[in-house]
Amino acid sequence: GRKLKKSTEYLTYLLFSLTIISFICFIYFYQINTTIAYFLMPTRLWEMSIGSLLFLSVLKKNKFVDKIYNMKPLYPFLAIISILFIPEYLGVLSTTLIIIFTTILICCLKEKTLIYKLFNQRYVLLIGLMSYSIYLWHWSILSIFKWSVNSSWWSIPLQILLIALLSVISYKILELPIRKN
């Protein structure tokens, strides 16, 4: 690809096409089987490829991306927070909006802004570093509690504590040593 004069342009067209196809599959399968839409790679590819398209757009000095770059990061951040209150039955809309506003936030996030400082807090960075461990443990804990105590309101703090504890343990005992070696 690097030998071709227009390799970046071809990659952009390919990614854009795959993004559209994946997004259409996501919308289609979300209506008939949300499990497929959520767990299968072809229906989730569009979410990751949006980031790749953003990167390619920044490389190419895209005018649209330049306008987004100058936006205040507080606006997309507040939009993301407000999307969390959209009802679950509007899952396609909320997922799409989250991806769009997260992409915008990544594009316009600059040092010395309030949101940048928030994301660079010690505990926020630690959560980011441990996100894979959290991802691995959260579903197991939530499922066990749902099957055993039906996820009562009183069990939520215990669930959060267990997810955090197991995530820290697996991060320090498994993930860090493997990454360092």
PDB file of C-alpha atoms in Angstrom:
ATOM      1  CA  GLY A   1       0.000   0.000   0.000  1.00  0.00           C
ATOM      2  CA  ARG A   2       2.835   2.431   0.717  1.00  0.00           C
ATOM      3  CA  LYS A   3       4.212   2.047  -2.806  1.00  0.00           C
ATOM      4  CA  LEU A   4       0.985   3.290  -4.345  1.00  0.00           C
ATOM      5  CA  LYS A   5       0.748   7.026  -4.808  1.00  0.00           C
ATOM      6  CA  LYS A   6      -2.871   7.163  -3.654  1.00  0.00           C
ATOM      7  CA  SER A   7      -2.736   4.385  -1.038  1.00  0.00           C
ATOM      8  CA  THR A   8      -4.139   6.599   1.731  1.00  0.00           C
ATOM      9  CA  GLU A   9      -6.990   7.633  -0.528  1.00  0.00           C
ATOM     10  CA  TYR A  10      -7.744   3.997  -1.433  1.00  0.00           C
ATOM     11  CA  LEU A  11      -7.611   3.018   2.228  1.00  0.00           C
ATOM     12  CA  THR A  12     -10.015   5.838   3.085  1.00  0.00           C
ATOM     13  CA  TYR A  13     -12.499   4.698   0.416  1.00  0.00           C
ATOM     14  CA  LEU A  14     -12.213   1.090   1.550  1.00  0.00           C
ATOM     15  CA  LEU A  15     -12.685   1.989   5.222  1.00  0.00           C
ATOM     16  CA  PHE A  16     -15.581   4.296   4.421  1.00  0.00           C
ATOM     17  CA  SER A  17     -17.293   1.534   2.420  1.00  0.00           C
ATOM     18  CA  LEU A  18     -16.753  -1.034   5.187  1.00  0.00           C
ATOM     19  CA  THR A  19     -18.009   1.479   7.749  1.00  0.00           C
ATOM     20  CA  ILE A  20     -21.242   2.041   5.838  1.00  0.00           C
ATOM     21  CA  ILE A  21     -21.794  -1.707   5.318  1.00  0.00           C
ATOM     22  CA  SER A  22     -21.083  -2.445   8.974  1.00  0.00           C
ATOM     23  CA  PHE A  23     -23.379   0.362  10.126  1.00  0.00           C
ATOM     24  CA  ILE A  24     -26.214  -0.920   7.940  1.00  0.00           C
ATOM     25  CA  CYS A  25     -25.679  -4.428   9.365  1.00  0.00           C
ATOM     26  CA  PHE A  26     -25.721  -2.989  12.892  1.00  0.00           C
ATOM     27  CA  ILE A  27     -29.036  -1.215  12.274  1.00  0.00           C
ATOM     28  CA  TYR A  28     -30.560  -4.286  10.600  1.00  0.00           C
ATOM     29  CA  PHE A  29     -29.501  -6.795  13.254  1.00  0.00           C
ATOM     30  CA  TYR A  30     -30.326  -4.476  16.142  1.00  0.00           C
ATOM     31  CA  GLN A  31     -33.976  -4.651  15.074  1.00  0.00           C
ATOM     32  CA  ILE A  32     -34.106  -8.458  14.897  1.00  0.00           C
ATOM     33  CA  ASN A  33     -31.413  -9.653  17.341  1.00  0.00           C
ATOM     34  CA  THR A  34     -29.598  -7.188  19.592  1.00  0.00           C
ATOM     35  CA  THR A  35     -27.158  -9.895  20.707  1.00  0.00           C
ATOM     36  CA  ILE A  36     -25.848 -10.269  17.160  1.00  0.00           C
ATOM     37  CA  ALA A  37     -25.713  -6.503  16.696  1.00  0.00           C
ATOM     38  CA  TYR A  38     -23.780  -6.062  19.931  1.00  0.00           C
ATOM     39  CA  PHE A  39     -21.375  -9.005  19.989  1.00  0.00           C
ATOM     40  CA  LEU A  40     -20.383  -9.734  16.385  1.00  0.00           C
ATOM     41  CA  MET A  41     -17.433  -7.936  14.807  1.00  0.00           C
ATOM     42  CA  PRO A  42     -19.057  -7.199  11.422  1.00  0.00           C
ATOM     43  CA  THR A  43     -21.813  -5.235  13.164  1.00  0.00           C
ATOM     44  CA  ARG A  44     -19.363  -3.350  15.406  1.00  0.00           C
ATOM     45  CA  LEU A  45     -16.611  -2.639  12.877  1.00  0.00           C
ATOM     46  CA  TRP A  46     -18.109   0.755  12.028  1.00  0.00           C
ATOM     47  CA  GLU A  47     -17.469   1.985  15.561  1.00  0.00           C
ATOM     48  CA  MET A  48     -13.738   1.284  15.348  1.00  0.00           C
ATOM     49  CA  SER A  49     -13.313   2.306  11.742  1.00  0.00           C
ATOM     50  CA  ILE A  50     -14.715   5.760  12.539  1.00  0.00           C
ATOM     51  CA  GLY A  51     -11.536   6.344  14.554  1.00  0.00           C
ATOM     52  CA  SER A  52      -9.404   5.182  11.647  1.00  0.00           C
ATOM     53  CA  LEU A  53     -11.281   7.501   9.295  1.00  0.00           C
ATOM     54  CA  LEU A  54     -10.702  10.364  11.734  1.00  0.00           C
ATOM     55  CA  PHE A  55      -6.982   9.599  11.733  1.00  0.00           C
ATOM     56  CA  LEU A  56      -6.862   9.523   7.934  1.00  0.00           C
ATOM     57  CA  SER A  57      -8.833  12.779   7.781  1.00  0.00           C
ATOM     58  CA  VAL A  58      -6.386  14.482  10.145  1.00  0.00           C
ATOM     59  CA  LEU A  59      -3.492  13.268   7.982  1.00  0.00           C
ATOM     60  CA  LYS A  60      -5.101  14.722   4.899  1.00  0.00           C
ATOM     61  CA  LYS A  61      -5.923  18.111   6.519  1.00  0.00           C
ATOM     62  CA  ASN A  62      -9.664  17.788   5.981  1.00  0.00           C
ATOM     63  CA  LYS A  63     -11.557  21.131   6.281  1.00  0.00           C
ATOM     64  CA  PHE A  64     -14.433  19.531   8.157  1.00  0.00           C
ATOM     65  CA  VAL A  65     -12.063  18.029  10.718  1.00  0.00           C
ATOM     66  CA  ASP A  66     -10.329  21.421  11.070  1.00  0.00           C
ATOM     67  CA  LYS A  67     -13.674  22.997  12.037  1.00  0.00           C
ATOM     68  CA  ILE A  68     -14.305  20.268  14.604  1.00  0.00           C
ATOM     69  CA  TYR A  69     -10.768  20.696  15.944  1.00  0.00           C
ATOM     70  CA  ASN A  70     -11.575  24.285  16.927  1.00  0.00           C
ATOM     71  CA  MET A  71     -14.746  23.326  18.816  1.00  0.00           C
ATOM     72  CA  LYS A  72     -14.791  23.504  22.619  1.00  0.00           C
ATOM     73  CA  PRO A  73     -14.557  19.930  24.018  1.00  0.00           C
ATOM     74  CA  LEU A  74     -17.148  20.727  26.681  1.00  0.00           C
ATOM     75  CA  TYR A  75     -19.965  20.570  24.085  1.00  0.00           C
ATOM     76  CA  PRO A  76     -19.417  17.002  22.849  1.00  0.00           C
ATOM     77  CA  PHE A  77     -18.672  15.907  26.426  1.00  0.00           C
ATOM     78  CA  LEU A  78     -22.028  17.260  27.634  1.00  0.00           C
ATOM     79  CA  ALA A  79     -23.714  15.682  24.605  1.00  0.00           C
ATOM     80  CA  ILE A  80     -22.238  12.293  25.564  1.00  0.00           C
ATOM     81  CA  ILE A  81     -23.484  12.688  29.150  1.00  0.00           C
ATOM     82  CA  SER A  82     -26.976  13.628  27.941  1.00  0.00           C
ATOM     83  CA  ILE A  83     -27.099  10.611  25.591  1.00  0.00           C
ATOM     84  CA  LEU A  84     -26.801   8.347  28.626  1.00  0.00           C
ATOM     85  CA  PHE A  85     -30.376   9.347  29.488  1.00  0.00           C
ATOM     86  CA  ILE A  86     -31.874   8.227  26.161  1.00  0.00           C
ATOM     87  CA  PRO A  87     -34.260   5.285  26.718  1.00  0.00           C
ATOM     88  CA  GLU A  88     -32.933   1.813  25.981  1.00  0.00           C
ATOM     89  CA  TYR A  89     -35.411   1.159  23.181  1.00  0.00           C
ATOM     90  CA  LEU A  90     -33.615   3.882  21.177  1.00  0.00           C
ATOM     91  CA  GLY A  91     -30.389   1.884  21.228  1.00  0.00           C
ATOM     92  CA  VAL A  92     -29.454   2.456  17.591  1.00  0.00           C
ATOM     93  CA  LEU A  93     -29.807   6.217  17.991  1.00  0.00           C
ATOM     94  CA  SER A  94     -27.929   6.390  21.282  1.00  0.00           C
ATOM     95  CA  THR A  95     -25.092   4.140  20.069  1.00  0.00           C
ATOM     96  CA  THR A  96     -24.728   6.166  16.882  1.00  0.00           C
ATOM     97  CA  LEU A  97     -24.732   9.472  18.772  1.00  0.00           C
ATOM     98  CA  ILE A  98     -22.206   8.202  21.318  1.00  0.00           C
ATOM     99  CA  ILE A  99     -19.804   7.205  18.526  1.00  0.00           C
ATOM    100  CA  ILE A 100     -20.263  10.516  16.699  1.00  0.00           C
ATOM    101  CA  PHE A 101     -19.779  12.696  19.774  1.00  0.00           C
ATOM    102  CA  THR A 102     -16.874  10.611  21.072  1.00  0.00           C
ATOM    103  CA  THR A 103     -15.161  11.049  17.711  1.00  0.00           C
ATOM    104  CA  ILE A 104     -15.799  14.791  17.867  1.00  0.00           C
ATOM    105  CA  LEU A 105     -14.498  14.902  21.450  1.00  0.00           C
ATOM    106  CA  ILE A 106     -11.299  13.078  20.491  1.00  0.00           C
ATOM    107  CA  CYS A 107     -10.813  15.483  17.606  1.00  0.00           C
ATOM    108  CA  CYS A 108     -11.281  18.691  19.608  1.00  0.00           C
ATOM    109  CA  LEU A 109      -9.675  17.668  22.904  1.00  0.00           C
ATOM    110  CA  LYS A 110      -6.731  19.948  23.657  1.00  0.00           C
ATOM    111  CA  GLU A 111      -4.409  20.470  26.582  1.00  0.00           C
ATOM    112  CA  LYS A 112      -5.305  23.129  29.132  1.00  0.00           C
ATOM    113  CA  THR A 113      -9.046  22.580  28.687  1.00  0.00           C
ATOM    114  CA  LEU A 114     -11.233  21.523  31.591  1.00  0.00           C
ATOM    115  CA  ILE A 115     -12.226  18.236  29.927  1.00  0.00           C
ATOM    116  CA  TYR A 116      -8.590  17.395  29.139  1.00  0.00           C
ATOM    117  CA  LYS A 117      -7.683  17.992  32.786  1.00  0.00           C
ATOM    118  CA  LEU A 118     -10.617  15.831  33.874  1.00  0.00           C
ATOM    119  CA  PHE A 119      -9.470  12.942  31.657  1.00  0.00           C
ATOM    120  CA  ASN A 120      -5.921  13.287  32.977  1.00  0.00           C
ATOM    121  CA  GLN A 121      -6.859  12.853  36.621  1.00  0.00           C
ATOM    122  CA  ARG A 122      -4.934  10.040  38.260  1.00  0.00           C
ATOM    123  CA  TYR A 123      -7.987   7.852  38.912  1.00  0.00           C
ATOM    124  CA  VAL A 124      -9.467   8.394  35.475  1.00  0.00           C
ATOM    125  CA  LEU A 125      -6.160   7.359  33.870  1.00  0.00           C
ATOM    126  CA  LEU A 126      -6.034   4.311  36.128  1.00  0.00           C
ATOM    127  CA  ILE A 127      -9.533   3.292  35.023  1.00  0.00           C
ATOM    128  CA  GLY A 128      -8.378   3.699  31.414  1.00  0.00           C
ATOM    129  CA  LEU A 129      -5.334   1.512  32.021  1.00  0.00           C
ATOM    130  CA  MET A 130      -7.450  -1.116  33.758  1.00  0.00           C
ATOM    131  CA  SER A 131     -10.324  -0.917  31.278  1.00  0.00           C
ATOM    132  CA  TYR A 132      -9.583  -4.306  29.738  1.00  0.00           C
ATOM    133  CA  SER A 133      -9.598  -6.011  33.151  1.00  0.00           C
ATOM    134  CA  ILE A 134     -12.796  -4.172  34.037  1.00  0.00           C
ATOM    135  CA  TYR A 135     -14.282  -5.260  30.727  1.00  0.00           C
ATOM    136  CA  LEU A 136     -13.371  -8.902  31.398  1.00  0.00           C
ATOM    137  CA  TRP A 137     -14.784  -8.980  34.928  1.00  0.00           C
ATOM    138  CA  HIS A 138     -17.880  -6.815  34.774  1.00  0.00           C
ATOM    139  CA  TRP A 139     -20.101  -9.167  32.798  1.00  0.00           C
ATOM    140  CA  SER A 140     -19.218 -12.204  34.921  1.00  0.00           C
ATOM    141  CA  ILE A 141     -20.024 -10.400  38.162  1.00  0.00           C
ATOM    142  CA  LEU A 142     -23.229  -8.865  36.810  1.00  0.00           C
ATOM    143  CA  SER A 143     -24.391 -12.243  35.470  1.00  0.00           C
ATOM    144  CA  ILE A 144     -23.641 -14.104  38.697  1.00  0.00           C
ATOM    145  CA  PHE A 145     -25.549 -11.539  40.723  1.00  0.00           C
ATOM    146  CA  LYS A 146     -28.473 -11.554  38.298  1.00  0.00           C
ATOM    147  CA  TRP A 147     -28.740 -15.343  38.529  1.00  0.00           C
ATOM    148  CA  SER A 148     -28.240 -15.527  42.289  1.00  0.00           C
ATOM    149  CA  VAL A 149     -29.798 -12.467  43.966  1.00  0.00           C
ATOM    150  CA  ASN A 150     -31.624 -10.997  40.972  1.00  0.00           C
ATOM    151  CA  SER A 151     -29.480  -7.822  41.039  1.00  0.00           C
ATOM    152  CA  SER A 152     -31.349  -6.149  43.863  1.00  0.00           C
ATOM    153  CA  TRP A 153     -30.642  -2.487  44.521  1.00  0.00           C
ATOM    154  CA  TRP A 154     -28.740  -3.329  47.699  1.00  0.00           C
ATOM    155  CA  SER A 155     -26.295  -5.533  45.757  1.00  0.00           C
ATOM    156  CA  ILE A 156     -25.115  -2.802  43.373  1.00  0.00           C
ATOM    157  CA  PRO A 157     -22.370  -1.419  45.674  1.00  0.00           C
ATOM    158  CA  LEU A 158     -21.151  -4.977  46.285  1.00  0.00           C
ATOM    159  CA  GLN A 159     -21.086  -5.673  42.542  1.00  0.00           C
ATOM    160  CA  ILE A 160     -19.073  -2.503  41.883  1.00  0.00           C
ATOM    161  CA  LEU A 161     -16.673  -3.398  44.699  1.00  0.00           C
ATOM    162  CA  LEU A 162     -16.170  -6.944  43.374  1.00  0.00           C
ATOM    163  CA  ILE A 163     -15.637  -5.733  39.802  1.00  0.00           C
ATOM    164  CA  ALA A 164     -13.091  -3.174  41.010  1.00  0.00           C
ATOM    165  CA  LEU A 165     -11.296  -5.636  43.302  1.00  0.00           C
ATOM    166  CA  LEU A 166     -11.043  -8.435  40.734  1.00  0.00           C
ATOM    167  CA  SER A 167     -10.019  -5.955  38.037  1.00  0.00           C
ATOM    168  CA  VAL A 168      -7.197  -4.550  40.175  1.00  0.00           C
ATOM    169  CA  ILE A 169      -5.987  -8.022  41.089  1.00  0.00           C
ATOM    170  CA  SER A 170      -5.985  -9.337  37.525  1.00  0.00           C
ATOM    171  CA  TYR A 171      -4.460  -6.090  36.238  1.00  0.00           C
ATOM    172  CA  LYS A 172      -1.559  -6.224  38.710  1.00  0.00           C
ATOM    173  CA  ILE A 173      -0.992  -9.993  38.731  1.00  0.00           C
ATOM    174  CA  LEU A 174      -1.638 -10.847  35.071  1.00  0.00           C
ATOM    175  CA  GLU A 175      -1.890  -7.882  32.748  1.00  0.00           C
ATOM    176  CA  LEU A 176       1.069  -5.773  33.948  1.00  0.00           C
ATOM    177  CA  PRO A 177       3.598  -8.637  34.155  1.00  0.00           C
ATOM    178  CA  ILE A 178       2.594  -9.958  30.735  1.00  0.00           C
ATOM    179  CA  ARG A 179       2.828  -6.468  29.226  1.00  0.00           C
ATOM    180  CA  LYS A 180       6.250  -5.819  30.792  1.00  0.00           C
ATOM    181  CA  ASN A 181       7.703  -9.152  29.649  1.00  0.00           C
TER     182      ASN A 181
END
